CSV table of C-alpha atoms in Angstrom, one decimal:
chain,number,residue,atom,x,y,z
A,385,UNK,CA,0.0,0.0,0.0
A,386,UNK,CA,3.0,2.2,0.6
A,387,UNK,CA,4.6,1.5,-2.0
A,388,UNK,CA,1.3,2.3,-4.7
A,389,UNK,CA,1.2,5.3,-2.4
A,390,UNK,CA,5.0,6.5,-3.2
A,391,UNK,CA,4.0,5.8,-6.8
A,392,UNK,CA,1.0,7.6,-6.9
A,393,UNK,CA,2.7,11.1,-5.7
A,394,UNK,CA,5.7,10.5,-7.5
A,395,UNK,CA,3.4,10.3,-11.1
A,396,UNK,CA,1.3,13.6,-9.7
A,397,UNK,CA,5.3,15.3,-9.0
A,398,UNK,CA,6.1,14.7,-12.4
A,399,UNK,CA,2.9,15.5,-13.7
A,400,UNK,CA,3.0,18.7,-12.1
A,401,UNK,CA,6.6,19.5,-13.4
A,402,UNK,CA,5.4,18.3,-17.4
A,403,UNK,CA,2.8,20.9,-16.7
A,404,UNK,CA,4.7,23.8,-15.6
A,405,UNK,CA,7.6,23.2,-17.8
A,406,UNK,CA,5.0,23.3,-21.1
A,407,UNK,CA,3.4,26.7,-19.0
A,408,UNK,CA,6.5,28.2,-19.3
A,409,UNK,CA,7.0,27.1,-22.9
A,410,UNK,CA,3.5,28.8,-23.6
A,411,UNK,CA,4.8,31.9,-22.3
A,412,UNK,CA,8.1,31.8,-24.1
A,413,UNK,CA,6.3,30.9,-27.3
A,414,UNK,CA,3.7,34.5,-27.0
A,415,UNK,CA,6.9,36.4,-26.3
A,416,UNK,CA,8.5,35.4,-29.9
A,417,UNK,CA,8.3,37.5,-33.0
A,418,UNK,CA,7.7,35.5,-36.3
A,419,UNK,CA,11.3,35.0,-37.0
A,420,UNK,CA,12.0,33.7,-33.1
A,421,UNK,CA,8.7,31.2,-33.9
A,422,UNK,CA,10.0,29.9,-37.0
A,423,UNK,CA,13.2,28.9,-35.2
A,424,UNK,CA,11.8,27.0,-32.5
A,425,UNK,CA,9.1,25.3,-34.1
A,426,UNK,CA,12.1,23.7,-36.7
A,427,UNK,CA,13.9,23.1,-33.5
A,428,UNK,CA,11.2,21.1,-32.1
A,429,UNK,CA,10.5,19.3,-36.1
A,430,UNK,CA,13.5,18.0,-35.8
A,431,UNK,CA,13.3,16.5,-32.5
A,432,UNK,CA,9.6,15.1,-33.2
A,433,UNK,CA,9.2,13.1,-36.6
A,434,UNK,CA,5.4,13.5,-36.5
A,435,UNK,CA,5.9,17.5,-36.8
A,436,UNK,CA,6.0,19.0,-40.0
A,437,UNK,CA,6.5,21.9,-40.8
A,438,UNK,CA,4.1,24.4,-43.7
A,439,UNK,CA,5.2,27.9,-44.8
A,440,UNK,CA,2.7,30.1,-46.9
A,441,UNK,CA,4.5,32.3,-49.4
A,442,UNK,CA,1.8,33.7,-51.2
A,443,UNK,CA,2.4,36.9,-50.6
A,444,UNK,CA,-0.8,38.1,-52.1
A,445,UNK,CA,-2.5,41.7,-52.8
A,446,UNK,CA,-2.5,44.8,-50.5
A,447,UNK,CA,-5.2,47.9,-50.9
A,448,UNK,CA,-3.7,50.9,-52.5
A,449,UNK,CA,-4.2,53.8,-50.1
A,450,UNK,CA,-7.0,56.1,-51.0
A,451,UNK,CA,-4.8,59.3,-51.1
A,452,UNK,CA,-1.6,57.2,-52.8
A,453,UNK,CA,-1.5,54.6,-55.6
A,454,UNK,CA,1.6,52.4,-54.9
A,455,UNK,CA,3.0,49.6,-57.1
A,456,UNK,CA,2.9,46.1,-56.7
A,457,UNK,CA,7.3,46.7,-56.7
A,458,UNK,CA,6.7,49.6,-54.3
A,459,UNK,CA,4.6,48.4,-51.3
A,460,UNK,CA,6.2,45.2,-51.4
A,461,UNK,CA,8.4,45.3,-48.5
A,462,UNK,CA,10.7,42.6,-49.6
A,463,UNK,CA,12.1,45.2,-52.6
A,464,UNK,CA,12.8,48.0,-50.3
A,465,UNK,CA,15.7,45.6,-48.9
A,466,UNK,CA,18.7,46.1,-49.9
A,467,UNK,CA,20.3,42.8,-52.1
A,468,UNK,CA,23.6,42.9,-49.5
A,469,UNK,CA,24.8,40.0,-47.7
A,470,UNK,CA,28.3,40.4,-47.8
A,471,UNK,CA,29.8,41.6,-44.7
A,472,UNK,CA,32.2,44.7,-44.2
A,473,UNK,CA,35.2,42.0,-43.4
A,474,UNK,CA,34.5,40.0,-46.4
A,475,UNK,CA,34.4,43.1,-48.3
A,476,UNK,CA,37.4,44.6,-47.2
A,477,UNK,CA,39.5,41.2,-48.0
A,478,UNK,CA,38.0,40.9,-51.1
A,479,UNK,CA,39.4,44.8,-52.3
A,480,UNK,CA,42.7,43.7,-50.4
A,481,UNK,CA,43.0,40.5,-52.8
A,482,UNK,CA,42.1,42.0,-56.0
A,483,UNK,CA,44.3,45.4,-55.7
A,484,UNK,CA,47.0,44.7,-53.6
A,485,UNK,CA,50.0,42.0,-54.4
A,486,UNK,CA,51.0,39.1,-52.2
A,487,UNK,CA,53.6,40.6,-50.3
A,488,UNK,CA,54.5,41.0,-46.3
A,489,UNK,CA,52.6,44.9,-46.8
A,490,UNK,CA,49.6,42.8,-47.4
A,491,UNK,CA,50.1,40.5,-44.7
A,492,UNK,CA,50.4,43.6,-42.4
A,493,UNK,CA,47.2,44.7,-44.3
A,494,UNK,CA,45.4,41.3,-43.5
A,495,UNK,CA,46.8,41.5,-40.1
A,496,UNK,CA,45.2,45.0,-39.0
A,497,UNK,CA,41.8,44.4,-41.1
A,498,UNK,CA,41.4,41.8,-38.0
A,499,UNK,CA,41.0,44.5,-35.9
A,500,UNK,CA,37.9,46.1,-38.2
A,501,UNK,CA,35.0,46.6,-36.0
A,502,UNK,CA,31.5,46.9,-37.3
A,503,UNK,CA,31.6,50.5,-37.5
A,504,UNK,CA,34.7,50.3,-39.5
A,505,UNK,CA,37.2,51.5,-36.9
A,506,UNK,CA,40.2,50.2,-36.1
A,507,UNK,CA,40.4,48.7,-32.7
A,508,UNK,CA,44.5,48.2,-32.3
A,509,UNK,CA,46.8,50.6,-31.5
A,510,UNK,CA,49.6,50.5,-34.1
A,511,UNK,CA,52.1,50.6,-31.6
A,512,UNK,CA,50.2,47.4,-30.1
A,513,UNK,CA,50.0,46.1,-33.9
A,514,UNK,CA,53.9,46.5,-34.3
A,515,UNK,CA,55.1,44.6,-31.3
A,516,UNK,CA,52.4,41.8,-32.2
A,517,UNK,CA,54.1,41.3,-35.8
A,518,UNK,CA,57.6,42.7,-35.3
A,519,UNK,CA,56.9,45.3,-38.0
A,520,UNK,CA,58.4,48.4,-38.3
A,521,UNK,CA,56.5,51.6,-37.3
A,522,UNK,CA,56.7,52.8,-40.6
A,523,UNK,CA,55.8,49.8,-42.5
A,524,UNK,CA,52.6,49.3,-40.3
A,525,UNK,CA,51.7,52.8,-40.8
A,526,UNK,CA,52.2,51.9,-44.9
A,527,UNK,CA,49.5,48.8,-44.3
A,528,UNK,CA,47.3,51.2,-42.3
A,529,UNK,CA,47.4,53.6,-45.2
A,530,UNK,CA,46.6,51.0,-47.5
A,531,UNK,CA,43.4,50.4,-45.4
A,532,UNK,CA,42.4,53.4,-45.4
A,533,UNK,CA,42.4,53.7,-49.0
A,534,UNK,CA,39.3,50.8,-49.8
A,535,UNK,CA,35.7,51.4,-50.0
A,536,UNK,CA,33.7,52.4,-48.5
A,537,UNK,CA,35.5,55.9,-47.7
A,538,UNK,CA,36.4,56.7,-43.7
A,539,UNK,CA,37.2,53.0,-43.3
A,540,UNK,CA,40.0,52.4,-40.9
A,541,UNK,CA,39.9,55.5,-39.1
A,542,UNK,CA,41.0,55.8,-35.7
A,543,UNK,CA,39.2,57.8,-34.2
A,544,UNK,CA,35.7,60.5,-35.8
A,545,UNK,CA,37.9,63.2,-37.0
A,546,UNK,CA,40.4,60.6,-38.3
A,547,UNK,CA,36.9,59.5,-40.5
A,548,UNK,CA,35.8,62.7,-41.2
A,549,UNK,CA,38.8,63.7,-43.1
A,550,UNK,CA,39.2,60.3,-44.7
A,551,UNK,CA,35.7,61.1,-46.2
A,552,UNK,CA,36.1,64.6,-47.2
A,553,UNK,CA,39.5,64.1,-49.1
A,554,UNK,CA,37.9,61.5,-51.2
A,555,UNK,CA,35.3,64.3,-52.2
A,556,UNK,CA,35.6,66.8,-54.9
A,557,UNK,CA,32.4,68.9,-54.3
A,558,UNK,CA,33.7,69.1,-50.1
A,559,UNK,CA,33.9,72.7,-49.5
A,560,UNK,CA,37.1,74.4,-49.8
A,561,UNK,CA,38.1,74.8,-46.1
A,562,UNK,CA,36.2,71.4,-44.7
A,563,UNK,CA,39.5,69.2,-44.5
A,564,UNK,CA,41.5,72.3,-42.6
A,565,UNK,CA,38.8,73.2,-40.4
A,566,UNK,CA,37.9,69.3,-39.2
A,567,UNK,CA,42.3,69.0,-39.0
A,568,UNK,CA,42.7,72.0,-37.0
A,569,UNK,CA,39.6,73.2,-35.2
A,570,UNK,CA,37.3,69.9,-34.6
A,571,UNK,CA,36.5,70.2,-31.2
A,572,UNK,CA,35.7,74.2,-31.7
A,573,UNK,CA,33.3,73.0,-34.3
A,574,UNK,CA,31.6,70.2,-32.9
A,575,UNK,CA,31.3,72.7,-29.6
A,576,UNK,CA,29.9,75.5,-31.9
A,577,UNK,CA,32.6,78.1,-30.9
A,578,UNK,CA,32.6,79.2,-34.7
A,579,UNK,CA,33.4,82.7,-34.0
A,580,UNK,CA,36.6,81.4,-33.1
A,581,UNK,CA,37.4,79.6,-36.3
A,582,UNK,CA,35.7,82.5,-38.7
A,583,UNK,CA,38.4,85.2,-36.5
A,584,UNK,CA,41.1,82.4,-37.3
A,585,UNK,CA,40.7,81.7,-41.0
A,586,UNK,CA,39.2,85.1,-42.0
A,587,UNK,CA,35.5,84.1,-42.9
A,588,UNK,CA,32.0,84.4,-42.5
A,589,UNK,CA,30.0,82.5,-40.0
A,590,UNK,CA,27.6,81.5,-43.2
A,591,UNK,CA,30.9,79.9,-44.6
A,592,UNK,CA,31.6,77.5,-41.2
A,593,UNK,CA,27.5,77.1,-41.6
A,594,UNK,CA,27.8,75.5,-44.7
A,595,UNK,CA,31.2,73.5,-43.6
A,596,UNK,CA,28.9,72.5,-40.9
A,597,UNK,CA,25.9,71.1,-42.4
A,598,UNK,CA,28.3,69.5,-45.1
A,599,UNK,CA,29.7,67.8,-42.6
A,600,UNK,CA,26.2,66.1,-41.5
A,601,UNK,CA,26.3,64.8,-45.0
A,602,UNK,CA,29.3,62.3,-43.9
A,603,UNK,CA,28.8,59.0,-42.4
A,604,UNK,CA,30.2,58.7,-38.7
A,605,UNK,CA,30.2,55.1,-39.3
A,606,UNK,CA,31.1,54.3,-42.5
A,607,UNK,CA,30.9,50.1,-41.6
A,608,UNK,CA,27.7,49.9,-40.6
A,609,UNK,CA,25.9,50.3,-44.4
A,610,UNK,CA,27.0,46.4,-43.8
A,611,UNK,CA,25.2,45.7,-40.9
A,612,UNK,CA,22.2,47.8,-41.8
A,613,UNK,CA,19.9,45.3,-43.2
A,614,UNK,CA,20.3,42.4,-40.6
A,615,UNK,CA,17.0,42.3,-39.2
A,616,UNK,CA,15.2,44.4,-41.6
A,617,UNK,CA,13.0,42.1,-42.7
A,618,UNK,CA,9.7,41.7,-40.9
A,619,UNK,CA,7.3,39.8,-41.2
A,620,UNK,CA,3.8,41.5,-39.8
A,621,UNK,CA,2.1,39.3,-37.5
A,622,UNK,CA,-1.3,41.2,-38.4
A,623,UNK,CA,-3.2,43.0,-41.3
A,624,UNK,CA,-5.0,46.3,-41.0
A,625,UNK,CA,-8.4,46.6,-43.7
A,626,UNK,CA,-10.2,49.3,-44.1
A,627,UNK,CA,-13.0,49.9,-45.8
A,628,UNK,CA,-15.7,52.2,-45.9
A,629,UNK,CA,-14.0,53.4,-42.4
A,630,UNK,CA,-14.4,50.5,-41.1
A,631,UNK,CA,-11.3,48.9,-39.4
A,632,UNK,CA,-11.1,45.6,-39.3
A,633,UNK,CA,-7.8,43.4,-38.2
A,634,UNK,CA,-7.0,39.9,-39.5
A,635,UNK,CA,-4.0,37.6,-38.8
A,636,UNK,CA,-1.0,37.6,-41.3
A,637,UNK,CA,-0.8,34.4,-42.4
A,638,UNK,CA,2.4,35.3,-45.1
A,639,UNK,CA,5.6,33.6,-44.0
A,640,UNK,CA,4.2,32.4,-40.8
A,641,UNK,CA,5.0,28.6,-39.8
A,642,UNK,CA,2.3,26.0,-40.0
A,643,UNK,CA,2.7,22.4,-38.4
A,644,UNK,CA,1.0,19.3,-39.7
A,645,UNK,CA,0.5,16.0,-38.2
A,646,UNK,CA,2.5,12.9,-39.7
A,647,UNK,CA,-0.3,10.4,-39.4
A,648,UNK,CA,1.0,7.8,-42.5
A,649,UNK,CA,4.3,7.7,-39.9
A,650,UNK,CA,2.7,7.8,-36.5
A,651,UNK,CA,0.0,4.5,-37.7
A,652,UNK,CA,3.8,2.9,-39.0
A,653,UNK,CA,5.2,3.5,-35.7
A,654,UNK,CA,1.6,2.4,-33.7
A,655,UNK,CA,1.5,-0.7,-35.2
A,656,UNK,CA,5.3,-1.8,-34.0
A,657,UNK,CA,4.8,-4.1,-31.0
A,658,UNK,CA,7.5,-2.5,-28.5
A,659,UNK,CA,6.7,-0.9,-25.4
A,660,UNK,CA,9.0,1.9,-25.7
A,661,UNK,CA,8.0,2.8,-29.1
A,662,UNK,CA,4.5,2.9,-28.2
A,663,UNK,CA,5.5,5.4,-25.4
A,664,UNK,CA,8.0,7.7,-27.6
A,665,UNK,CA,4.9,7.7,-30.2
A,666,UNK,CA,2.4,8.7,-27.3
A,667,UNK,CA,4.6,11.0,-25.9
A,668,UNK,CA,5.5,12.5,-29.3
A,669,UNK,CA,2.0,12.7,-30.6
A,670,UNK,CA,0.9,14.9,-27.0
A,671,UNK,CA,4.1,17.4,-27.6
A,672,UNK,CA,2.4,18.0,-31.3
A,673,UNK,CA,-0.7,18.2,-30.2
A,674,UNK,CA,0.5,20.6,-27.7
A,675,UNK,CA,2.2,22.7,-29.8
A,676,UNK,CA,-0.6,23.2,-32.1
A,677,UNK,CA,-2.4,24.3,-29.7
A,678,UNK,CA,-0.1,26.9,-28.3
A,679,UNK,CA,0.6,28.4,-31.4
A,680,UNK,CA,-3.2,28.9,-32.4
A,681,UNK,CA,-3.3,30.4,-28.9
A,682,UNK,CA,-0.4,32.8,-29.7
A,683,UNK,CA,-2.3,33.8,-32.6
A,684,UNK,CA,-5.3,34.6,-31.2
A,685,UNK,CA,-3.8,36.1,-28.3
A,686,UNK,CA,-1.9,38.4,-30.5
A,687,UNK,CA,-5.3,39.5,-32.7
A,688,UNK,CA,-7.3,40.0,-29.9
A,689,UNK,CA,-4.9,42.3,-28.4
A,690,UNK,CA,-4.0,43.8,-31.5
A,691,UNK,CA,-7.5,44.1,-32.9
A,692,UNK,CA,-8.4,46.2,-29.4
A,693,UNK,CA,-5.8,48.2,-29.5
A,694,UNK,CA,-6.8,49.2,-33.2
A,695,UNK,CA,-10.2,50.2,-31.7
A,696,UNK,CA,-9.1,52.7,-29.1
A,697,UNK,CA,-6.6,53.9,-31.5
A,698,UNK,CA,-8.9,54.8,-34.3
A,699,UNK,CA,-7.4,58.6,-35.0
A,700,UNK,CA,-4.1,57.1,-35.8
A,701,UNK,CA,-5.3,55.2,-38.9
A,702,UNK,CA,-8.0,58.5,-39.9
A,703,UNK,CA,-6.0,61.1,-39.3
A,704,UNK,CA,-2.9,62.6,-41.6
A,705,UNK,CA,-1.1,63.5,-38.5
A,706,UNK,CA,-1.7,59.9,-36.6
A,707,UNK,CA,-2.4,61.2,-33.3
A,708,UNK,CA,-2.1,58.7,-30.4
A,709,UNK,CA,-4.5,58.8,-27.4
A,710,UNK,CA,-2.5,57.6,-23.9
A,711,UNK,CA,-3.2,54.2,-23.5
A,712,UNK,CA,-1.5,51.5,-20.9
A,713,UNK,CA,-1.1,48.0,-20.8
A,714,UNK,CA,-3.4,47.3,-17.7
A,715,UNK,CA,-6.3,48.9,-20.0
A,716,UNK,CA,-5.8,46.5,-22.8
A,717,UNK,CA,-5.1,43.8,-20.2
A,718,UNK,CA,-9.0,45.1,-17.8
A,719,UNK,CA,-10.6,45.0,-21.2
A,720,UNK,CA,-10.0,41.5,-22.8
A,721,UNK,CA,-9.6,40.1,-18.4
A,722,UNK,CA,-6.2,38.4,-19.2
A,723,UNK,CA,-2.7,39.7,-17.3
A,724,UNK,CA,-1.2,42.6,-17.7
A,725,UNK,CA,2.3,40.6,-18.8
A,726,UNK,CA,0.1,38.5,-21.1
A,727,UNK,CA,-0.6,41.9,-23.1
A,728,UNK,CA,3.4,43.2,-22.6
A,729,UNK,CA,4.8,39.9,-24.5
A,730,UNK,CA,2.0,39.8,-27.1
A,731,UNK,CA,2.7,43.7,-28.3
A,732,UNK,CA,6.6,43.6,-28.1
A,733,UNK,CA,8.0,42.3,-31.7
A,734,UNK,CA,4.8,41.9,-32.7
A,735,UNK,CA,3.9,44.1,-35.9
A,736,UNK,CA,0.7,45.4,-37.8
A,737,UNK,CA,0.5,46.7,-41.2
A,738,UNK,CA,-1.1,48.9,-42.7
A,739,UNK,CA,-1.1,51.1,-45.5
A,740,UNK,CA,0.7,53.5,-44.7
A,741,UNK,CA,3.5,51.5,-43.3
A,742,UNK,CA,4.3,48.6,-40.5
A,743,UNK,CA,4.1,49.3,-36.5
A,744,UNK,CA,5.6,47.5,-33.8
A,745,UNK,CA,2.1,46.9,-32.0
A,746,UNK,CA,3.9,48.7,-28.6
A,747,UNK,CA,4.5,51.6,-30.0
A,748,UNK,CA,0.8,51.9,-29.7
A,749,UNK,CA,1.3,52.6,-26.2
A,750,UNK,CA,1.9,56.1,-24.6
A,751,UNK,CA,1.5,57.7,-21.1
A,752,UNK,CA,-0.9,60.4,-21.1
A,753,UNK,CA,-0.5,64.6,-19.0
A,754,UNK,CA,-3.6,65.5,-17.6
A,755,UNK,CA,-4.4,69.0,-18.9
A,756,UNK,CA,-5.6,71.3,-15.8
A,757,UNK,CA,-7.7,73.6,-17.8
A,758,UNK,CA,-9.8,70.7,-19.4
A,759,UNK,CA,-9.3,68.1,-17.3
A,760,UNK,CA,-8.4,65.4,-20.8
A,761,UNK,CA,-5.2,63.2,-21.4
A,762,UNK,CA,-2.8,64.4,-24.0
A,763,UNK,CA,-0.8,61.9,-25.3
A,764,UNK,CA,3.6,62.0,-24.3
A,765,UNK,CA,3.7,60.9,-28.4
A,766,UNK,CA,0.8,64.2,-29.4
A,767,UNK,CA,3.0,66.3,-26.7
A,768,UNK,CA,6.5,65.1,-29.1
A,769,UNK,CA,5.2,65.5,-32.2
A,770,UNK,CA,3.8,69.1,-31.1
A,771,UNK,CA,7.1,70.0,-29.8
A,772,UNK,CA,9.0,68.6,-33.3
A,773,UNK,CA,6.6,70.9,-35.4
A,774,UNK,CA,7.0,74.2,-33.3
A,775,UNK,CA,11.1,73.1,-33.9
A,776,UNK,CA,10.7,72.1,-37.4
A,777,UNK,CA,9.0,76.1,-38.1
A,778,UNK,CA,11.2,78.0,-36.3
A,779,UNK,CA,13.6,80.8,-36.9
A,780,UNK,CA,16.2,79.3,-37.4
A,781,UNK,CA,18.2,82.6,-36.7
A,782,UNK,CA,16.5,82.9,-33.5
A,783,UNK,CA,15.5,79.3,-32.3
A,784,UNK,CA,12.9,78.7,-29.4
A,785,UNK,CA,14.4,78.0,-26.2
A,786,UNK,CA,12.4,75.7,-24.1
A,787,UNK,CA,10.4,78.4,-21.9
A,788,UNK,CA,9.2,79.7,-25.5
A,789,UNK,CA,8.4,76.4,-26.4
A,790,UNK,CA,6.7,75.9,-22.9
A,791,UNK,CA,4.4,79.1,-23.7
A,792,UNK,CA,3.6,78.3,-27.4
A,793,UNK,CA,2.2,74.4,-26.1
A,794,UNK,CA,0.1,76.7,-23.4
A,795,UNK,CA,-1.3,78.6,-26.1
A,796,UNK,CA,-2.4,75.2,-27.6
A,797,UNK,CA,-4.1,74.2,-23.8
A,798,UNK,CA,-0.8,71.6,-23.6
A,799,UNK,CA,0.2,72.6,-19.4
A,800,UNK,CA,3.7,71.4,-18.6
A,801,UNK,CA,6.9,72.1,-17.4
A,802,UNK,CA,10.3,73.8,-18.8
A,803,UNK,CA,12.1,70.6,-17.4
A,804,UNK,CA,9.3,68.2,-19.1
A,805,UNK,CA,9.7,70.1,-22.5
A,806,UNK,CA,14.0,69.5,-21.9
A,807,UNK,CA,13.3,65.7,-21.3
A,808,UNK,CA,11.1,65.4,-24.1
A,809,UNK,CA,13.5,67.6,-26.7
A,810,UNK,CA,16.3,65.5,-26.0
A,811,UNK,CA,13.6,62.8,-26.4
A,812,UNK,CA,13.5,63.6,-29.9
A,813,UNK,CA,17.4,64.1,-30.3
A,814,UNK,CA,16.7,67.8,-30.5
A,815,UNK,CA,20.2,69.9,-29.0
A,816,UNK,CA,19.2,72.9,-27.3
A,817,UNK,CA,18.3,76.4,-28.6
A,818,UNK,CA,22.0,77.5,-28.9
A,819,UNK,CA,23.0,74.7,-30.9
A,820,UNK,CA,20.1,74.6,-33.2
A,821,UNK,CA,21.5,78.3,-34.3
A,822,UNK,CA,21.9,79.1,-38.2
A,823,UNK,CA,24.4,82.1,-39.7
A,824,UNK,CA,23.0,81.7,-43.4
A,825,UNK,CA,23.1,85.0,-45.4
């Protein structure tokens, strides 16, 4: 009797543990984006021979906006990406092979493109570098050279001004003082002390204007055009229709992952008379069954959050401007009476799209300031976008400081702070009044 007993809670232990171990496979499974899906649910086909695996790549049709007729080529976001797979290190040792002879130069050049980060930097000192090969000084400054020459320009630079200059020699239409000013005054520049260089070199502010805004032309990091399209590619989890103004959300069913049970194999392996075969087969045909079910839960999960979210969002898609009203996860989560961490890993890397482009579905989300005079929410992301177009119509000779900028969103019944209008400028990456100044003719 003790010993059925042992049995019986050891069975209800393990039981327990299958169940919380799938729980938290449930819960890992919402929190994936498509591409994280795809990867598990091949993981998992190749573990269990009764799962296979289906992929739709019918792409199909998507409504032309009403107020913009795009091409099939255009609003197909798989042409927007660019054909590059090559990285920057394979590109750079494929220039160093076809221009440069075998020779111990090249070796050194093959030694220091090593030390190539991402950003196309240089990550060794050459001092460092010289003691590592025995090289001379002066033939590692030669390989370093050599670098520096390849595509794309600014490659191998030490350090921004070192990338800057790199740039601007390689260009014909630079203007005429660029390369001396970035040499000799850099840090006066970047620090907007142009009085100081337009004393030194004789010139008018509008001249270091121009140098500056030139300068905003050149790529601070000329490696990462190689890196730029990992990740690009999305695949939208959901579909936005409307029609006669009617918004209605459906589940994106391109590219997304499929299973299907192997029933011709599981009735081969059913009818072999072996104990353990019958329970791998059992076992493996619950982990399918399982996994279907999760993922059709995923799915809905992710539409009914999505499809809510749409409905309380209804300006966004209307309007030109695509105002956002403040909204929170615990609202989303009160409304369709599942958790509020349910709704947090069902929005983030998920995606809708729409006509007018694709959204990550949290960026739906936005904190609301309570206006004293009326007593209504106003959006942090309306509050930004207010701020961005008082900036973007300014003076540019005489640019707002942030108590103007405070008094102008009064004017528009928008009540908040100096130090709230600072947080959200630099928000928006917007440098301060003094900074924002022009000296154009």
């Amino acid at each position: 009797m003790k010993f059925e007993q042992h049995q019986s809670q050891q069975q209800k232990q393990v039981q327990k543990l299958a169940m919380t171990q799938q729980l938290q496979q449930s819960i890992q499974i919402l929190q994936y984006n498509s591409e994280e899906l795809f990867a598990y649910i091949e993981a998992k086909s190749l573990e269990n021979p009764l799962i296979d695996i289906q992929t739709e790549t019918n792409y199909g049709d998507f409504p032309s906006s009403s107020n913009k007729t795009y091409s099939n080529e255009e609003n197909n976001y798989l042409n927007q990406i660019p054909d590059n797979h090559t990285s920057l290190f394979e590109y750079l040792i494929d220039q160093i092979h076809l221009n440069y002879r075998d020779t111990y130069l090249r070796t050194l050049v093959l030694f220091l493109v090593e030390y190539i980060d991402l950003n196309g930097y240089l990550m060794i000192d050459l001092d460092e570098a010289t003691l590592k090969t025995g090289a001379k000084s002066i033939e590692m400054l030669d390989a370093l050279t050599l670098i520096q020459q390849l595509d794309p320009a600014g490659v191998g630079a030490r350090d921004l001004r070192e990338c800057l200059l790199l740039q601007v020699e390689r260009d014909d239409t630079a203007p005429a003082l660029a390369y001396i000013v970035i040499e000799e005054e850099f840090d006066h520049l970047a620090n907007r002390k142009w009085s100081l260089i337009a004393k030194k070199f004789e010139v008018e502010m509008s001249e270091i204007q121009t140098i500056f805004d030139y300068i905003q032309t050149l790529n601070p990091a000329p490696g990462s055009i190689f890196e730029s399209t990992l990740g690009l590619y999305i695949r939208p989890d959901l579909t936005l229709r409307i029609k006669e103004n009617q918004l209605n959300v459906i589940s994106n069913r391109t590219g997304t992952p499929t299973i299907q049970f192997q029933q011709a194999y599981f009735e081969r392996m059913e009818a072999i008379d072996d104990k353990e075969v019958q329970e791998y087969i059992k076992e493996k045909k619950n982990e399918f069954e399982w996994l279907e079910k999760t993922i059709l839960q995923r799915g809905d999960t992710i539409l009914r959050v999505g499809t809510e979210i749409v409905q309380r969002q209804q300006q966004f898609f209307f309007k030109e401007d695509r105002p956002l009203k403040p909204m929170t996860l615990k609202e989303i989560a009160e409304a369709l009476d599942i958790h509020e961490s349910t709704v947090s890993r069902a929005v983030n890397g998920k995606y809708l799209e729409t006509e007018f482009g694709v959204f990550e579905l949290r960026s739906f989300f936005s904190n609301g300031l309570s206006n004293e005079t009326t007593g209504e929410e106003t959006s942090t992301s309306s509050i930004k976008k207010q701020i961005q177009v008082l900036v973007d119509s300014e003076n540019k000779a005489k640019p707002l400081s942030d108590q103007k900028l405070v008094d102008l969103l009064k004017e528009q019944e928008i009540e908040i702070s100096r130090r709230t209008v600072t947080k959200y400028r630099e928000a928006l990456g917007i440098p301060a009044s003094s900074k924002r100044k022009r000296y154009d003719n």
